[in-house]
Coordinates of C-alpha atoms in Angstrom, one line a residue:
M784 CA -95.4 32.0 24.8
T785 CA -93.7 34.0 22.0
T786 CA -93.1 32.0 18.8
D787 CA -90.4 32.7 16.2
V788 CA -93.2 33.8 13.8
D789 CA -94.3 36.5 16.3
V790 CA -90.8 37.7 16.7
R791 CA -90.2 37.9 12.9
T792 CA -93.5 39.7 12.5
R793 CA -92.7 42.3 15.1
G794 CA -89.2 42.7 13.6
T795 CA -90.6 43.3 10.2
K796 CA -93.1 45.9 11.5
V797 CA -90.3 47.7 13.3
V798 CA -88.1 47.8 10.2
A799 CA -91.0 49.0 8.1
F800 CA -91.8 51.8 10.7
R801 CA -88.2 52.9 10.8
R802 CA -87.9 53.1 7.0
R803 CA -91.2 55.0 6.7
A804 CA -89.9 57.4 9.4
E805 CA -86.6 57.9 7.5
G806 CA -88.6 58.6 4.3
A807 CA -90.8 61.2 6.2
L808 CA -87.7 62.9 7.7
R809 CA -86.1 63.0 4.2
K810 CA -89.2 64.6 2.8
A811 CA -89.5 67.1 5.6
G812 CA -85.8 68.0 5.3
G813 CA -86.3 68.8 1.6
W814 CA -89.3 71.0 2.4
I815 CA -87.4 72.9 5.0
A816 CA -84.5 73.5 2.6
T817 CA -86.8 74.8 0.0
V818 CA -88.6 77.2 2.4
T819 CA -85.4 78.6 3.8
D820 CA -83.5 78.8 0.6
R821 CA -84.0 82.6 0.0
P822 CA -83.1 83.7 3.6
R823 CA -80.0 81.4 3.6
S824 CA -78.9 82.9 0.2
F825 CA -79.2 86.4 1.6
A826 CA -77.1 85.7 4.7
R827 CA -74.6 83.4 2.9
P828 CA -71.8 86.0 2.4
V829 CA -71.5 86.3 6.2
T830 CA -72.5 82.8 7.4
E831 CA -70.0 81.2 5.0
V832 CA -67.1 83.0 6.7
V833 CA -68.1 83.2 10.4
T834 CA -68.0 79.8 12.1
P835 CA -70.4 78.8 15.0
T836 CA -67.5 79.2 17.4
A837 CA -67.0 82.8 16.3
W838 CA -70.7 83.6 16.6
T839 CA -70.7 82.2 20.1
L840 CA -67.7 84.4 21.1
A841 CA -69.2 87.4 19.4
A842 CA -72.4 86.9 21.4
M843 CA -70.5 86.7 24.6
I844 CA -68.8 90.1 24.2
P845 CA -71.8 92.4 25.0
F846 CA -72.6 90.3 28.0
L847 CA -69.1 90.5 29.3
A848 CA -69.0 94.3 28.6
W849 CA -72.3 94.7 30.5
G850 CA -71.0 92.7 33.4
A851 CA -67.7 94.7 33.5
T852 CA -69.6 98.0 33.6
S853 CA -72.3 96.9 36.0
L854 CA -70.2 94.9 38.4
G855 CA -66.9 96.7 38.0
W856 CA -65.1 93.4 37.6
I857 CA -61.7 93.8 35.9
E858 CA -61.7 90.2 34.8
L859 CA -64.8 90.7 32.7
R860 CA -63.3 93.8 31.2
V861 CA -60.1 91.8 30.3
G862 CA -62.3 89.1 28.8
T863 CA -64.2 91.6 26.7
I864 CA -61.0 93.1 25.3
F865 CA -59.4 89.7 24.7
L866 CA -62.3 88.3 22.7
T867 CA -62.7 91.5 20.7
A868 CA -59.0 91.4 19.8
L869 CA -59.2 87.7 19.0
L870 CA -61.9 88.3 16.5
L871 CA -60.2 91.3 14.9
V872 CA -56.9 89.4 14.5
S873 CA -58.7 86.4 12.9
I874 CA -60.0 88.7 10.2
A875 CA -56.4 89.3 9.0
F876 CA -56.0 85.6 8.2
V877 CA -58.9 85.6 5.7
F878 CA -58.5 89.1 4.3
G879 CA -57.4 89.5 0.7
K880 CA -57.3 87.4 -2.4
H881 CA -54.9 85.1 -4.2
Q882 CA -54.2 84.5 -7.8
L883 CA -54.4 80.7 -8.0
V884 CA -55.8 78.9 -11.0
A885 CA -57.0 75.3 -10.8
R886 CA -57.5 72.6 -13.4
F887 CA -59.6 69.7 -12.3
D888 CA -59.9 66.5 -14.4
L889 CA -61.8 63.2 -13.8
S890 CA -60.5 60.2 -15.7
R891 CA -64.1 58.9 -16.0
D892 CA -67.4 60.6 -15.3
R893 CA -69.3 57.2 -15.1
V894 CA -68.3 54.2 -13.0
V895 CA -70.0 51.1 -11.7
V896 CA -70.7 50.6 -8.0
G897 CA -67.4 49.3 -6.4
E898 CA -65.1 51.0 -9.0
R899 CA -62.9 54.0 -8.3
A900 CA -63.0 57.2 -10.1
N901 CA -59.5 58.7 -10.4
G902 CA -58.7 62.3 -11.1
R903 CA -56.2 65.1 -10.6
I904 CA -56.0 68.7 -9.5
V905 CA -53.4 71.1 -10.9
L906 CA -53.0 74.4 -9.2
T907 CA -50.9 77.3 -10.7
N908 CA -49.7 80.4 -8.9
E909 CA -50.2 83.1 -11.6
S910 CA -49.1 86.0 -9.4
A911 CA -45.7 87.7 -9.5
H912 CA -44.8 86.6 -6.0
R913 CA -44.8 83.5 -3.9
S914 CA -48.1 82.3 -2.5
L915 CA -48.8 81.4 1.1
P916 CA -49.5 77.8 2.1
M917 CA -53.2 77.0 2.3
S918 CA -55.7 74.2 2.3
V919 CA -57.6 73.0 -0.8
E920 CA -60.8 71.1 -0.6
L921 CA -62.7 69.0 -3.1
P922 CA -66.3 68.3 -2.2
V923 CA -67.6 64.9 -3.3
G924 CA -71.3 64.6 -2.7
A925 CA -71.9 65.3 1.0
A926 CA -68.3 64.6 1.9
S927 CA -65.1 66.6 1.2
A928 CA -61.5 65.7 0.6
G929 CA -58.7 68.0 1.8
F930 CA -55.3 68.7 0.3
D931 CA -52.4 70.8 1.7
L932 CA -51.1 73.3 -0.8
P933 CA -47.5 74.3 -0.1
S934 CA -46.1 77.7 -0.8
L935 CA -45.7 78.1 -4.6
P936 CA -43.2 80.4 -6.4
A937 CA -44.5 82.7 -9.1
Q938 CA -45.9 80.7 -12.1
A939 CA -45.2 77.4 -10.4
E940 CA -47.6 74.4 -10.5
H941 CA -48.6 71.8 -7.9
E942 CA -50.4 68.6 -8.8
D943 CA -52.5 66.3 -6.5
L944 CA -53.9 62.9 -7.5
F945 CA -57.1 61.5 -5.9
A946 CA -59.4 58.5 -6.1
I947 CA -63.1 58.4 -5.3
P948 CA -64.3 55.0 -4.0
T949 CA -67.9 54.2 -4.7
S950 CA -69.8 51.9 -2.4
R951 CA -73.4 52.7 -3.5
R952 CA -75.2 53.9 -6.6
A953 CA -75.5 57.7 -6.8
V954 CA -75.2 60.8 -8.8
L955 CA -72.3 62.7 -7.1
T956 CA -71.5 66.3 -7.5
V957 CA -67.7 66.5 -7.5
G958 CA -66.2 69.9 -7.0
P959 CA -65.9 72.8 -7.2
V960 CA -62.2 72.9 -6.2
R961 CA -61.9 75.6 -3.6
T962 CA -59.1 77.1 -1.4
V963 CA -59.7 77.5 2.3
R964 CA -58.2 80.3 4.3
A965 CA -58.8 80.2 8.1
D966 CA -57.2 81.5 11.3
P967 CA -55.3 79.1 13.6
L968 CA -58.3 78.9 16.0
G969 CA -60.8 78.2 13.3
L970 CA -63.0 81.2 14.1
L971 CA -63.3 82.5 10.5
R972 CA -63.1 80.4 7.4
R973 CA -63.1 81.8 3.9
E974 CA -63.5 79.7 0.8
Q975 CA -62.7 80.7 -2.8
Q976 CA -64.1 78.7 -5.7
L977 CA -61.6 77.8 -8.4
T978 CA -63.4 75.4 -10.8
D979 CA -66.9 74.3 -11.8
E980 CA -68.7 71.2 -10.6
H981 CA -68.6 67.8 -12.3
L982 CA -71.2 65.1 -12.2
L983 CA -70.0 61.6 -11.4
Y984 CA -72.6 58.9 -12.2
V985 CA -72.2 55.7 -10.2
H986 CA -74.1 53.2 -12.2
P987 CA -75.8 50.1 -10.8
K988 CA -74.3 46.7 -11.4
T989 CA -75.7 44.9 -14.5
V990 CA -75.3 41.5 -16.1
R991 CA -75.7 40.4 -19.7
I992 CA -78.9 38.6 -20.5
Q993 CA -79.8 36.7 -23.7
G994 CA -83.4 36.7 -25.0
T995 CA -84.9 39.5 -22.9
A996 CA -87.8 40.1 -25.3
A997 CA -89.6 36.8 -25.0
G998 CA -92.8 38.2 -26.5
F999 CA -93.4 39.4 -30.0
V1000 CA -96.1 41.3 -31.9
R1001 CA -96.7 41.2 -35.6
D1002 CA -95.5 44.4 -37.2
L1003 CA -95.3 45.6 -40.8
E1004 CA -91.9 47.1 -40.1
G1005 CA -90.5 44.1 -38.1
Q1006 CA -88.0 41.4 -38.9
V1007 CA -88.8 38.4 -40.9
I1008 CA -88.7 35.1 -39.0
R1009 CA -89.2 31.5 -40.1
K1010 CA -92.9 31.2 -39.1
I1011 CA -95.6 30.9 -41.7
T1012 CA -98.7 33.0 -41.5
D1013 CA -101.7 33.7 -43.7
S1014 CA -101.4 37.5 -43.7
D1015 CA -98.3 39.6 -43.7
V1016 CA -96.0 41.4 -46.2
A1017 CA -93.1 38.9 -46.6
F1018 CA -94.3 36.4 -49.3
H1019 CA -93.3 32.8 -48.8
A1020 CA -95.1 30.3 -51.0
L1021 CA -98.4 29.1 -52.4
R1022 CA -100.7 26.4 -51.0
A1023 CA -104.1 24.9 -51.8
Y1024 CA -107.1 26.7 -50.6
V1025 CA -108.9 25.3 -47.5
P1026 CA -112.3 26.4 -46.3
G1027 CA -112.0 29.5 -44.1
D1028 CA -109.1 31.1 -45.9
D1029 CA -109.3 34.8 -46.7
R1030 CA -110.2 35.0 -50.4
R1031 CA -108.2 38.3 -50.6
Y1032 CA -105.0 36.2 -50.7
V1033 CA -106.1 33.9 -53.6
H1034 CA -103.5 33.8 -56.3
W1035 CA -105.7 33.8 -59.4
K1036 CA -102.9 33.3 -62.0
S1037 CA -101.8 30.0 -60.3
T1038 CA -105.5 29.1 -59.7
A1039 CA -106.1 29.4 -63.5
R1040 CA -103.0 27.3 -64.3
T1041 CA -103.6 24.5 -61.9
G1042 CA -107.4 24.4 -62.0
M1043 CA -107.7 24.6 -58.2
L1044 CA -107.8 27.6 -55.8
M1045 CA -104.3 28.6 -54.6
V1046 CA -103.6 31.1 -51.8
R1047 CA -100.5 33.0 -50.8
Q1048 CA -98.6 32.2 -47.6
F1049 CA -96.3 34.7 -45.8
E1050 CA -93.4 34.7 -43.4
E1051 CA -94.4 36.5 -40.2
T1052 CA -92.6 39.7 -39.3
R1053 CA -92.1 40.5 -35.7
R1054 CA -91.1 43.4 -33.5
S1055 CA -90.3 43.2 -29.8
H1056 CA -91.0 46.1 -27.5
L1057 CA -89.9 45.6 -23.9
A1058 CA -91.4 47.8 -21.1
V1059 CA -89.8 47.7 -17.6
G1060 CA -91.6 49.1 -14.6
L1061 CA -89.5 49.6 -11.5
S1062 CA -91.4 50.1 -8.3
T1063 CA -89.8 52.8 -6.1
R1064 CA -92.5 52.6 -3.4
L1065 CA -90.8 52.5 0.0
D1066 CA -93.2 49.9 1.4
D1067 CA -92.6 47.5 -1.4
Y1068 CA -89.1 46.6 -0.1
A1069 CA -88.0 44.9 3.1
S1070 CA -84.5 46.5 2.9
S1071 CA -82.3 48.9 1.0
D1072 CA -80.4 45.9 -0.4
E1073 CA -83.6 44.6 -2.0
F1074 CA -84.1 48.0 -3.7
E1075 CA -80.5 48.1 -5.0
L1076 CA -81.0 44.6 -6.4
A1077 CA -84.2 45.7 -8.1
V1078 CA -82.5 48.7 -9.7
S1079 CA -79.7 46.4 -11.0
V1080 CA -82.3 44.0 -12.4
A1081 CA -84.1 46.9 -14.2
G1082 CA -80.9 48.2 -15.6
S1083 CA -79.7 44.8 -16.8
L1084 CA -83.0 44.2 -18.6
G1085 CA -83.1 47.6 -20.2
V1086 CA -79.4 47.7 -21.3
Q1087 CA -79.7 44.2 -22.9
A1088 CA -82.8 45.2 -24.8
I1089 CA -81.1 48.4 -26.1
L1090 CA -78.0 46.5 -27.1
D1091 CA -80.2 44.0 -29.0
G1092 CA -81.7 46.9 -31.0
Q1093 CA -85.2 46.4 -29.4
E1094 CA -87.6 49.1 -28.6
M1095 CA -87.6 49.7 -24.9
T1096 CA -89.6 51.8 -22.4
A1097 CA -88.6 52.2 -18.7
A1098 CA -90.6 53.8 -15.9
T1099 CA -90.5 54.1 -12.2
S1100 CA -93.5 54.5 -9.8
S1101 CA -93.5 58.3 -10.5
N1102 CA -91.6 59.0 -13.7
R1103 CA -90.9 57.7 -17.2
L1104 CA -87.2 57.4 -17.8
R1105 CA -85.9 59.2 -20.9
I1106 CA -83.8 56.8 -22.9
A1107 CA -81.4 57.9 -25.6
G1108 CA -79.2 54.8 -25.2
A1109 CA -77.9 52.3 -22.6
T1110 CA -75.7 55.0 -21.0
S1111 CA -78.6 57.5 -20.5
L1112 CA -80.7 54.7 -19.0
L1113 CA -78.0 53.9 -16.4
D1114 CA -77.5 57.6 -15.8
N1115 CA -81.2 57.9 -14.9
L1116 CA -81.1 54.8 -12.7
S1117 CA -78.1 56.2 -10.8
G1118 CA -80.3 58.8 -9.3
V1119 CA -83.4 56.7 -8.6
D1120 CA -84.3 56.5 -4.9
F1121 CA -87.1 55.3 -2.6
E1122 CA -90.3 57.4 -2.7
L1123 CA -92.6 57.8 0.3
G1124 CA -96.2 57.4 -0.8
A1125 CA -95.3 56.5 -4.4
Q1126 CA -97.8 54.9 -6.7
R1127 CA -98.6 51.2 -6.3
L1128 CA -98.0 48.6 -9.0
P1129 CA -101.4 48.8 -10.6
D1130 CA -101.0 52.6 -11.1
L1131 CA -97.6 52.0 -12.7
A1132 CA -99.1 49.4 -15.0
R1133 CA -101.8 51.8 -16.0
R1134 CA -99.2 54.4 -17.0
I1135 CA -97.2 51.8 -18.9
A1136 CA -100.3 50.8 -20.9
R1137 CA -100.8 54.4 -21.8
E1138 CA -97.2 55.4 -22.5
A1139 CA -96.0 52.2 -24.2
Q1140 CA -99.0 51.1 -26.2
G1141 CA -96.9 48.9 -28.5
A1142 CA -95.3 46.9 -25.7
S1143 CA -95.2 43.1 -26.3
V1144 CA -93.6 42.2 -22.9
V1145 CA -94.0 44.1 -19.6
I1146 CA -91.7 43.2 -16.8
F1147 CA -92.4 44.6 -13.3
V1148 CA -89.5 44.7 -10.8
C1149 CA -90.4 45.1 -7.2
G1150 CA -89.5 44.0 -3.6
S1151 CA -90.5 41.0 -1.6
V1152 CA -93.3 42.5 0.5
V1153 CA -95.7 43.4 -2.4
D1154 CA -99.1 41.8 -2.0
P1155 CA -99.5 39.2 -4.8
A1156 CA -103.0 40.6 -5.3
E1157 CA -101.4 43.7 -6.7
F1158 CA -99.9 41.6 -9.5
R1159 CA -103.5 40.6 -10.7
R1160 CA -104.7 44.2 -10.5
A1161 CA -101.6 45.4 -12.4
R1162 CA -102.2 42.7 -15.1
R1163 CA -105.8 43.9 -15.6
Q1164 CA -104.4 47.3 -16.6
L1165 CA -102.5 45.8 -19.6
P1166 CA -103.8 44.6 -23.0
P1167 CA -104.6 40.8 -23.0
D1168 CA -102.0 40.0 -25.6
V1169 CA -99.1 41.5 -23.6
R1170 CA -96.9 39.0 -21.8
T1171 CA -96.5 40.0 -18.2
V1172 CA -93.6 39.1 -16.0
V1173 CA -92.9 40.0 -12.3
V1174 CA -89.4 39.9 -11.0
R1175 CA -89.3 40.0 -7.2
T1176 CA -86.1 40.7 -5.4
Q1177 CA -85.4 39.1 -2.0
N1178 CA -82.0 38.9 -0.5
S1179 CA -80.4 35.6 0.3
V1180 CA -83.0 33.3 -1.2
A1181 CA -82.7 30.8 -4.0
S1182 CA -84.2 31.8 -7.3
S1183 CA -87.6 30.4 -8.1
L1184 CA -90.2 30.6 -10.9
S1185 CA -94.0 30.4 -10.6
S1186 CA -97.1 31.6 -12.3
M1187 CA -100.4 33.2 -11.4
G1188 CA -102.8 32.8 -14.2
D1189 CA -101.0 34.4 -17.2
I1190 CA -98.4 36.2 -15.0
D1191 CA -94.9 34.7 -14.7
I1192 CA -93.4 35.5 -11.3
S1193 CA -89.7 35.1 -10.7
T1194 CA -88.0 35.6 -7.3
I1195 CA -84.3 36.2 -7.3
G1196 CA -81.8 36.7 -4.5
E1197 CA -78.7 37.6 -6.5
L1198 CA -78.2 39.6 -9.6
E1199 CA -76.4 36.5 -11.1
D1200 CA -79.7 34.6 -10.9
L1201 CA -81.3 36.9 -13.5
P1202 CA -79.8 35.5 -16.8
P1203 CA -80.8 31.8 -16.1
T1204 CA -84.2 33.0 -14.9
M1205 CA -84.8 34.9 -18.1
R1206 CA -83.7 31.9 -20.2
R1207 CA -86.3 29.7 -18.3
L1208 CA -89.0 32.3 -18.9
Q1209 CA -88.2 32.5 -22.6
A1210 CA -88.2 28.8 -22.9
G1211 CA -91.6 28.7 -21.2

């Protein structure tokens, strides 16, 4: 008898196997592209013009010629002449250059997932004669948008408007704008680049959070708060000496005047330093949606800390993110992706302890399939006075809050669950 638990377990294993296979194929594809880069660069002037169909027809010509000579078939001879003439005529369609100048503008080079990036292309015929109609292409990431350019009189302009929809977080290469000249049968295709590339950052969705830095450390350069302490730099008042007080803080002038020992009290100064560790390990997530939610959580925490003027450190399983401001953090997160065989959570914690030694709060963001034992191992890599929080992302579940020793563990199913969860953590 097969139970629902057995079915779910097998389904989870199948999904995990498929995602690991996708990661391995992606890694292998990158390796092949690197190895073959130089040969492809050498052959590019020819391979960019000649299409696979033209290569096939060109390969058929010697076989047809051999068959016509050996067998004496007139049909094969006609086929040889026809294919040769066809290829020669197609060259005329791609031969020569034009004098078109393009201007390419994006209204914004940073958008949030779901928004559209609008832009325009202005093409000018700078020659002294009318240009021929042709196609214009605008690459957007791995895709490409096409425009039909009509015949333009000398010095005339043509403008095309476009919109780029964004459905997922990415760093897209937009452009260069290029003209395409091809024969009617599509045997040869010649492209001419008119502009440079532009980068379009598709930022993850974020939400505003209040009170992200729930932990504090005492700091000589921090901000004064209304908490009394026996040792700091912000003087507050005098009080009577009690056994155990540090005699370095005895105020001798007041002691002489009152006839009893008086010690100084201070207001504590505090500085918050938030460190966010985002797991990019493929096996830590049950789905791509979980990972996207995790990236949005990390972005929301980091942006709020930066806007609040707090010191902030962010790292993934393999890299520390360079942060010059909220925009640069989101730019970095736009390009974050799964990593096959990336470091586990304890390794990430060890790096954070080394690179963010002043952190008062460390928040790990990971998926739903991380073994809870890794939380304990990660916690052991951090100083004992650092508050440790784990935010687990799991789609379509109600938010919850629990603890494991001195580790606060939050599970959220929607990005909107993050602000109330952080408020509960701060109150705790």
